[in-house]
Coordinates of C-alpha atoms and ligand atoms in Angstrom, one line a residue:
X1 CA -9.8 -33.0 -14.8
X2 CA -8.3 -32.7 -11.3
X3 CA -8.8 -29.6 -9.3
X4 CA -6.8 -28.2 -6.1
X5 CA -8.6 -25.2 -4.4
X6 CA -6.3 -24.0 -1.8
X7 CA -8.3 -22.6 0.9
X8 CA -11.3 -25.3 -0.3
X9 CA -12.3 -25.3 2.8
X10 CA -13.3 -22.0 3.5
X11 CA -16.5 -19.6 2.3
X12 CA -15.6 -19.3 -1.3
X13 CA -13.6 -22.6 -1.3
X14 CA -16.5 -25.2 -0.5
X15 CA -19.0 -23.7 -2.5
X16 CA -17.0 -23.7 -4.9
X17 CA -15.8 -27.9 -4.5
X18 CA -19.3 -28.2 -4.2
X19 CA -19.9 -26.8 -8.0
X20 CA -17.5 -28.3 -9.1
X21 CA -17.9 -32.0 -8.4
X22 CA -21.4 -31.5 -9.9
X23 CA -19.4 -30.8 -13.1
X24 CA -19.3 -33.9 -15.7
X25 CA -15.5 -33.4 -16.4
X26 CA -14.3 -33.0 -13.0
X27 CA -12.4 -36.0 -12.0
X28 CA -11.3 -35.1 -8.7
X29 CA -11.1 -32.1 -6.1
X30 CA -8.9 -31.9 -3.3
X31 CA -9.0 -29.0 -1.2
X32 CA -6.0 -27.8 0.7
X33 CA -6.5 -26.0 3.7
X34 CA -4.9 -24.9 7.1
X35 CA -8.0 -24.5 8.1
X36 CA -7.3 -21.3 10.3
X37 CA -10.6 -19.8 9.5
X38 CA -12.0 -22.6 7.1
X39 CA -13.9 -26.0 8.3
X40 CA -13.8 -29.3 7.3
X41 CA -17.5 -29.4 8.3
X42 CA -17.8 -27.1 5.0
X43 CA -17.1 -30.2 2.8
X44 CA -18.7 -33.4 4.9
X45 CA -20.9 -34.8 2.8
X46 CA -18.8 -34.2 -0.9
X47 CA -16.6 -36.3 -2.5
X48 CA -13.8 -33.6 -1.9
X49 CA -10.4 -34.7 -0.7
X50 CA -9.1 -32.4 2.0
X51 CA -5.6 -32.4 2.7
X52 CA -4.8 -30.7 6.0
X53 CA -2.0 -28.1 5.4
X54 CA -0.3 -25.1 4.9
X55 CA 0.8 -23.3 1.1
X56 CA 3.5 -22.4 3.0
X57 CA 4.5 -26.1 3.1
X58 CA 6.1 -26.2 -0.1
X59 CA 7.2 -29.7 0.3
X60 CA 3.1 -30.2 0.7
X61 CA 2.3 -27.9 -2.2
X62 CA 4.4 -29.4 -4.7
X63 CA 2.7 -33.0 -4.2
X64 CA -0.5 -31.8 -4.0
X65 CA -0.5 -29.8 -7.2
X66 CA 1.8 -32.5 -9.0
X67 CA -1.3 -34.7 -10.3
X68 CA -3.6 -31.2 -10.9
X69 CA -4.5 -29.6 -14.4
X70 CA -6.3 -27.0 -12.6
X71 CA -5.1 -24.8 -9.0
X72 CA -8.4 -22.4 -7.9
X73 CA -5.8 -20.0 -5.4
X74 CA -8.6 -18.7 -2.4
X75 CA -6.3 -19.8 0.9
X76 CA -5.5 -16.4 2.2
X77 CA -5.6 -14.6 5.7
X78 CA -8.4 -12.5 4.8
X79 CA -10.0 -9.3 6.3
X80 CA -9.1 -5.7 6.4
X81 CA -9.4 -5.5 10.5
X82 CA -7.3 -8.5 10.7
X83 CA -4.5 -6.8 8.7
X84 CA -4.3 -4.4 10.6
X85 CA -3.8 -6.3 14.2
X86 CA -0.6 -8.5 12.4
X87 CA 0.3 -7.2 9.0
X88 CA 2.9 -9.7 8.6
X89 CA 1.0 -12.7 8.7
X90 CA -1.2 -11.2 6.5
X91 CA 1.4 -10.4 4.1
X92 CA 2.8 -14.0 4.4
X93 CA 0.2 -16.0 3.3
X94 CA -1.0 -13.7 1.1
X95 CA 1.9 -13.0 -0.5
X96 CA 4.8 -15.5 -0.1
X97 CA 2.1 -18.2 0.1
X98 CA 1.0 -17.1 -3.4
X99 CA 4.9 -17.0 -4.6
X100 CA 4.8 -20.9 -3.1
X101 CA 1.5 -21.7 -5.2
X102 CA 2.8 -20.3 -8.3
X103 CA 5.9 -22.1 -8.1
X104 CA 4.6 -25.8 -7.7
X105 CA 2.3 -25.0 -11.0
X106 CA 4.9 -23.8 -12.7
X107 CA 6.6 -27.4 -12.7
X108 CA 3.7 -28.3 -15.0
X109 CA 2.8 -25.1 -16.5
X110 CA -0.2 -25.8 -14.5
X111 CA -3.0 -23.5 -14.6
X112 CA -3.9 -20.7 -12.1
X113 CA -6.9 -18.8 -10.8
X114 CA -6.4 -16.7 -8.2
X115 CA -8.5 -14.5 -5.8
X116 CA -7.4 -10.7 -5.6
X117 CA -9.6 -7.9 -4.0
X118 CA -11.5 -4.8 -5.2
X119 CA -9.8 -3.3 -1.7
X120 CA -6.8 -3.0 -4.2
X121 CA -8.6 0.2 -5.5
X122 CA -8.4 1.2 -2.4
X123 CA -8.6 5.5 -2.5
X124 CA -9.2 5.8 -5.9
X125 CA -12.6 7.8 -6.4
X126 CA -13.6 6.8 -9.7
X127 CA -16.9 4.7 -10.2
X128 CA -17.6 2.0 -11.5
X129 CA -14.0 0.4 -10.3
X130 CA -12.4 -0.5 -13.8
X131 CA -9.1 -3.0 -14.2
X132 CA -7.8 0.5 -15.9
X133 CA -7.5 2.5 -12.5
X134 CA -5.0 2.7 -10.5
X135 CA -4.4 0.7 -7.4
X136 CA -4.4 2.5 -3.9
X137 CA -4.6 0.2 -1.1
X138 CA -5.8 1.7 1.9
X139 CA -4.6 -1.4 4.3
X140 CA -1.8 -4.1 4.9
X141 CA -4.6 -6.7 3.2
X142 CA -5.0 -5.0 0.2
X143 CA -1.6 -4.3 -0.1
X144 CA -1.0 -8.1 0.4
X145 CA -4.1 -8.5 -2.2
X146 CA -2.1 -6.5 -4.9
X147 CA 1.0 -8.5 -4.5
X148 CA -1.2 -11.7 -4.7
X149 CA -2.4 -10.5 -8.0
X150 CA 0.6 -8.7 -9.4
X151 CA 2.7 -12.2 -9.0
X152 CA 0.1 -14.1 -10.7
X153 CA 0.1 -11.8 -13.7
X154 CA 3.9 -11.4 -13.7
X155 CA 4.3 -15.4 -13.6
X156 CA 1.7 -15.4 -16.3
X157 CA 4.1 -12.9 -18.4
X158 CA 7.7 -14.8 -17.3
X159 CA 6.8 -17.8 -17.6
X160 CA 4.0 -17.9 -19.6
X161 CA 1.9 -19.7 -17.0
X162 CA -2.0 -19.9 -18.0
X163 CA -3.2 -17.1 -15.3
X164 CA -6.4 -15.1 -14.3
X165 CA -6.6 -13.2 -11.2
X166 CA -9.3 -12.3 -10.2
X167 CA -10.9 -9.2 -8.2
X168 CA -13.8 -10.4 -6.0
X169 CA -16.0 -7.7 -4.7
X170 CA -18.2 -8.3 -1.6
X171 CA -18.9 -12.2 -1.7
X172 CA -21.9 -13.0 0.3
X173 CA -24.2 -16.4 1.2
X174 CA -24.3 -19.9 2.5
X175 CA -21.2 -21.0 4.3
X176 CA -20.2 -17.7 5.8
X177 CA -19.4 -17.5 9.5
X178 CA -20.8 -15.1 11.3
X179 CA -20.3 -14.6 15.3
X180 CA -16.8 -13.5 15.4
X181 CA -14.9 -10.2 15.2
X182 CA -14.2 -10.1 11.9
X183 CA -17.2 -11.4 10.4
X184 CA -18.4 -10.1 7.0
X185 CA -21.4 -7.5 6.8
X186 CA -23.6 -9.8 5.4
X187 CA -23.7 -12.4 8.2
X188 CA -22.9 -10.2 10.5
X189 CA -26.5 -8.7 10.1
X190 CA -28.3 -11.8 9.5
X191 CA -26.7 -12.9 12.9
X192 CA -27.7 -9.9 14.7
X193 CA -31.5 -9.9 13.3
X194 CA -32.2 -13.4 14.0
X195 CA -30.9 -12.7 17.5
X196 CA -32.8 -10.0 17.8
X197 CA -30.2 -7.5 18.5
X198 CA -28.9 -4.3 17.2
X199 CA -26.9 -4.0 14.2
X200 CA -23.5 -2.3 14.5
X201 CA -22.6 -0.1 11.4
X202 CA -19.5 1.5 11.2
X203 CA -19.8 4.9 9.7
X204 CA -22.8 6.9 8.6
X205 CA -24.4 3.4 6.7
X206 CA -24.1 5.6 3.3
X207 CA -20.8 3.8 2.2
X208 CA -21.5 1.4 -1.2
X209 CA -20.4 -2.1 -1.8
X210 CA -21.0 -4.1 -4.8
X211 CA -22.2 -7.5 -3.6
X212 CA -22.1 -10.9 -5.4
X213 CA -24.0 -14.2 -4.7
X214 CA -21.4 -16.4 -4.0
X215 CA -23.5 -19.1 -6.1
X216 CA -22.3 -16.9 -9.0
X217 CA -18.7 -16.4 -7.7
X218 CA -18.6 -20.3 -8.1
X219 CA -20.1 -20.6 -11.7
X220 CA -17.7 -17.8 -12.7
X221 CA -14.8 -20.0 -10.9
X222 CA -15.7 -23.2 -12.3
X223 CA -16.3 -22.1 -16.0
X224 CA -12.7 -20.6 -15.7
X225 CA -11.4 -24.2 -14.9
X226 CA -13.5 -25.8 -17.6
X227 CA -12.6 -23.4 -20.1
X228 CA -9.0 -22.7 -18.9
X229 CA -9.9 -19.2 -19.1
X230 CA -6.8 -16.7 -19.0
X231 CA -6.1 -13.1 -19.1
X232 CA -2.7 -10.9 -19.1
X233 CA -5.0 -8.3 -16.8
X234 CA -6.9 -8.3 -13.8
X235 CA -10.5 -9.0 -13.7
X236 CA -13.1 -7.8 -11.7
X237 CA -15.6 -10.6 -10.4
X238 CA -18.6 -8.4 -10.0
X239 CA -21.5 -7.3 -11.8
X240 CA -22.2 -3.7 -10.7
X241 CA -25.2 -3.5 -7.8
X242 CA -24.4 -1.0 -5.9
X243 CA -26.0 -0.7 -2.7
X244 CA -25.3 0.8 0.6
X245 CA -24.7 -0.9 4.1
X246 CA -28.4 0.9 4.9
X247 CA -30.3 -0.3 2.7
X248 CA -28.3 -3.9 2.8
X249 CA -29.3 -3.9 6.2
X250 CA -33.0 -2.9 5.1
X251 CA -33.4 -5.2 2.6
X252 CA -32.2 -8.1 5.0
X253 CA -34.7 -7.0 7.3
X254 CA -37.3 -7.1 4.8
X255 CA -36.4 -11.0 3.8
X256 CA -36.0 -11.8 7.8
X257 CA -39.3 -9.8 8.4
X258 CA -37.2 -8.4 11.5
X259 CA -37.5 -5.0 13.1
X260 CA -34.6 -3.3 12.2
X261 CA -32.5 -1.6 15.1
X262 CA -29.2 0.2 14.3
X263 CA -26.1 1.1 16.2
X264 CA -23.7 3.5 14.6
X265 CA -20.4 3.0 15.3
X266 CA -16.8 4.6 14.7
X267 CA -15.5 4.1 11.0
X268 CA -13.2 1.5 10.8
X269 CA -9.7 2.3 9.7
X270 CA -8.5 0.8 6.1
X271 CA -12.3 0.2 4.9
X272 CA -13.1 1.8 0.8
X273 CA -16.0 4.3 1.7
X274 CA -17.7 3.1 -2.3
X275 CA -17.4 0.0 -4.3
X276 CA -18.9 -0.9 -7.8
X277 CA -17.8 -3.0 -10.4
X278 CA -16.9 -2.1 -14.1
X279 CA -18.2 -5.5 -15.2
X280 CA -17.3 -5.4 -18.8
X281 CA -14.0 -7.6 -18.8
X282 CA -16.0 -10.2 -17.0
X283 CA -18.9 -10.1 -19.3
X284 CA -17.0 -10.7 -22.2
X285 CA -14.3 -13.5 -20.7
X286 CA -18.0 -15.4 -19.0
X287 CA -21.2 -14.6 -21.7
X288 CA -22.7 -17.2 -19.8
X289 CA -22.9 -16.6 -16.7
X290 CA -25.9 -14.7 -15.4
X291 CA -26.0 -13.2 -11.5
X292 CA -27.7 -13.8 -9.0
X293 CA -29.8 -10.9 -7.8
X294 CA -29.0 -9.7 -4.4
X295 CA -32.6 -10.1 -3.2
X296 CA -32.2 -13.6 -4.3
X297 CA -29.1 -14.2 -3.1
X298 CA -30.5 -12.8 0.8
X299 CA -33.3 -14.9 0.8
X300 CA -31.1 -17.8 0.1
X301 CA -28.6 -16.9 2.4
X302 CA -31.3 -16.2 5.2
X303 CA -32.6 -20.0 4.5
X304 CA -29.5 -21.4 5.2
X305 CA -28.7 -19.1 8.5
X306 CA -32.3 -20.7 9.2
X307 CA -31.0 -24.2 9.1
X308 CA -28.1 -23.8 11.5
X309 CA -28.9 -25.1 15.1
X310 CA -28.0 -22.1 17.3
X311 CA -30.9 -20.2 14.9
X312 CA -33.6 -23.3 15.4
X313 CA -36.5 -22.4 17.2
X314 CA -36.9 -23.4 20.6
X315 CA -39.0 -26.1 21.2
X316 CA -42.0 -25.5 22.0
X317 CA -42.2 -25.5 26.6
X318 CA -44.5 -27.7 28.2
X319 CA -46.6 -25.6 30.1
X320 CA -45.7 -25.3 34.1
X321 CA -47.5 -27.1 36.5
X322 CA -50.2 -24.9 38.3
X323 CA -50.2 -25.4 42.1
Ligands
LIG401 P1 -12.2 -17.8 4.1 O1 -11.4 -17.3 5.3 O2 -13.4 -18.5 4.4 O3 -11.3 -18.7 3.2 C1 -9.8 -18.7 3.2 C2 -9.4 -20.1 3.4 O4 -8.0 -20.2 3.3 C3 -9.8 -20.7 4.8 O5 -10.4 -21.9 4.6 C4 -8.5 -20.8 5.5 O6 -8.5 -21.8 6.5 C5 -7.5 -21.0 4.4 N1 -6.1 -20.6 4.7 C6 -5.7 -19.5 5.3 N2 -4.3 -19.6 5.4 C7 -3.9 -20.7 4.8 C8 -2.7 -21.4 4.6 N3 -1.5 -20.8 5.0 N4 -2.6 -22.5 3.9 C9 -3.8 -23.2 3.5 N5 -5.0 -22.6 3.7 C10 -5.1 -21.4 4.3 O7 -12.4 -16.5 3.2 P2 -13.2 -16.4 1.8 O8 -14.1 -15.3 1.9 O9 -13.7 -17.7 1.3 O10 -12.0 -15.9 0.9 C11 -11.5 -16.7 -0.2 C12 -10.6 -15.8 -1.0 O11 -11.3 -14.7 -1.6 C13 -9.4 -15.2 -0.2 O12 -8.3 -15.1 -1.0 C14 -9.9 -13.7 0.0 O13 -8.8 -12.8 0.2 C15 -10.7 -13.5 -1.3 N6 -11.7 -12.5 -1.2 C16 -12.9 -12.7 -0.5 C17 -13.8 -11.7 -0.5 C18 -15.2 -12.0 0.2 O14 -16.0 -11.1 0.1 N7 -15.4 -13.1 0.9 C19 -13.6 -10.5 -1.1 C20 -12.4 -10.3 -1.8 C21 -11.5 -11.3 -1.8

């Protein structure tokens, strides 16, 4: 088979090319990506093709995804915070790029899996989230989130295009930047720990997420391509753990064997205050894929922050000349 991830470059995107070219099956995976806040240093060493470019190109688009059976949709401008500073170009790629994508597979009938959000739940109390609720989004992204999905489903409907979208949850592990302003929770406070410094929490710390090894975001991604797994409903890709950002940020101390100093600081705008998974739907569509558990999944992600340079150690100083 031959695979395009758009946004293959990114987080989600090169773990996943790298799951996937360990598949006996998998022909070839190209990755397309702007690279706006992926790397091509996320795919050096893989036999992935990365083709440097926008899905707003549709010109681009349409070659790429002529000679796929298979289109994994991530490229997105992600991030609540970053919605909110330019909602348009938010809404652009995440929307009108998404149009562009399902238009070049619909040439072929080619199949689609895309990523949508649990942030479409937005205010919606209920727990666990289930595909049943209602969506609320509480920011430009997840409104942009909702359209990525609702487009997929209704090409999947009109024109009876093999679909699944999707609803990640909080995707954490190896390949996730942190060290910039809109950095993710989980790197965020295994930056801060390793440096030593405070962690920033927005809020009281008592706000849930429902996190998922991105190891098992990849196996759930990849048996979707194998399988050509479809559905006329949104999924949610997440299994249920509930925890809050304080004890995230405890348990992360506990892998890191870090003291663990907190800063609290103003709720941000546009962020869910709980998120859990209904994981039924998922269950049934993937029997076979097991989680990762999240103390797991730390302690992985930890050993990879530990590998980077600007973590290393210093080397050990020669002592100073006395006299
Ligand atoms: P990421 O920023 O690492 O990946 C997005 C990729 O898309 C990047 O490589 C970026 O360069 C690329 N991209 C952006 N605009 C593009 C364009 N116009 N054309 C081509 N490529 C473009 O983020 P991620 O965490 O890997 O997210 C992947 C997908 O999962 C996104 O759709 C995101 O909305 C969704 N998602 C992620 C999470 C999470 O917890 N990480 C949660 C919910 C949904």
């Amino acid at each position: 088979m031959n695979i395009v991830i758009t946004g293959g470059a990114g987080f989600i995107g090169a773990n996943l090319c790298r799951e996937l070219v360990s598949r006996p099956g998998i022909r070839e995976v190209v990755a397309l990506d702007d690279l706006s806040t992926g790397s091509a240093d996320n795919l050096a060493g893989t036999d992935v093709e990365l083709v440097e470019g926008s899905i707003l190109d549709q010109q681009l688009l349409d070659a790429v995804v002529s000679r796929a059976d298979a289109v994994v949709h991530l490229a997105a401008r992600p991030s609540v915070p970053r919605s909110l500073t330019n909602p348009f170009a938010s809404h652009e790629v995440n929307a009108t790029g998404t149009v562009r994508v399902l238009e070049a597979c619909r040439v072929r009938g080619t199949h689609v899996i895309a990523a949508s959000s649990s942030s479409v739940y937005g205010s919606v109390p209920e727990l666990p989230k289930h595909e049943g609720l209602a969506t609320r989004p509480l920011s430009p992204y997840a409104a942009s989130k909702l359209a990525t999905e609702a487009y997929v489903l209704a090409y999947g409907s009109a024109f009876e295009l093999p679909t699944l979208a999707l609803r990640f949850f909080n995707v954490y592990g190896p390949l996730q930047p942190a060290g910039h302003a809109y950095a993710a929770v989980v790197p965020a406070f295994a930056d801060a720990m390793m440096r030593r410094m405070p962690l920033r929490i927005f809020g009281d710390g008592r706000q849930t997420r429902d996190f998922t090894y991105v190891g098992t975001v990849a196996r759930v991604l990849a048996d979707a391509v194998l399988r050509r797994v479809t559905s006329s409903s949104p999924v949610n890709l997440a299994f249920g753990t509930r925890v809050s950002v304080l004890d995230l940020a405890h348990r992360l101390a506990s892998v890191l064997d870090a003291p663990l100093e907190i800063v609290h600081e103003p709720a941000r705008r546009g962020d869910v205050r709980d998120s859990q998974a209904a994981d039924r739907l998922l269950r049934e569509l993937f029997p076979d894929v097991a989680p990762v558990p999240l103390d797991e999944g730390l302690a992985e992600t930890v050993r990879w922050f530990q590998g980077l340079p600007q973590y290393a150690a210093p080397a050990a100083q020669s002592p100073a000349p006395v006299g």
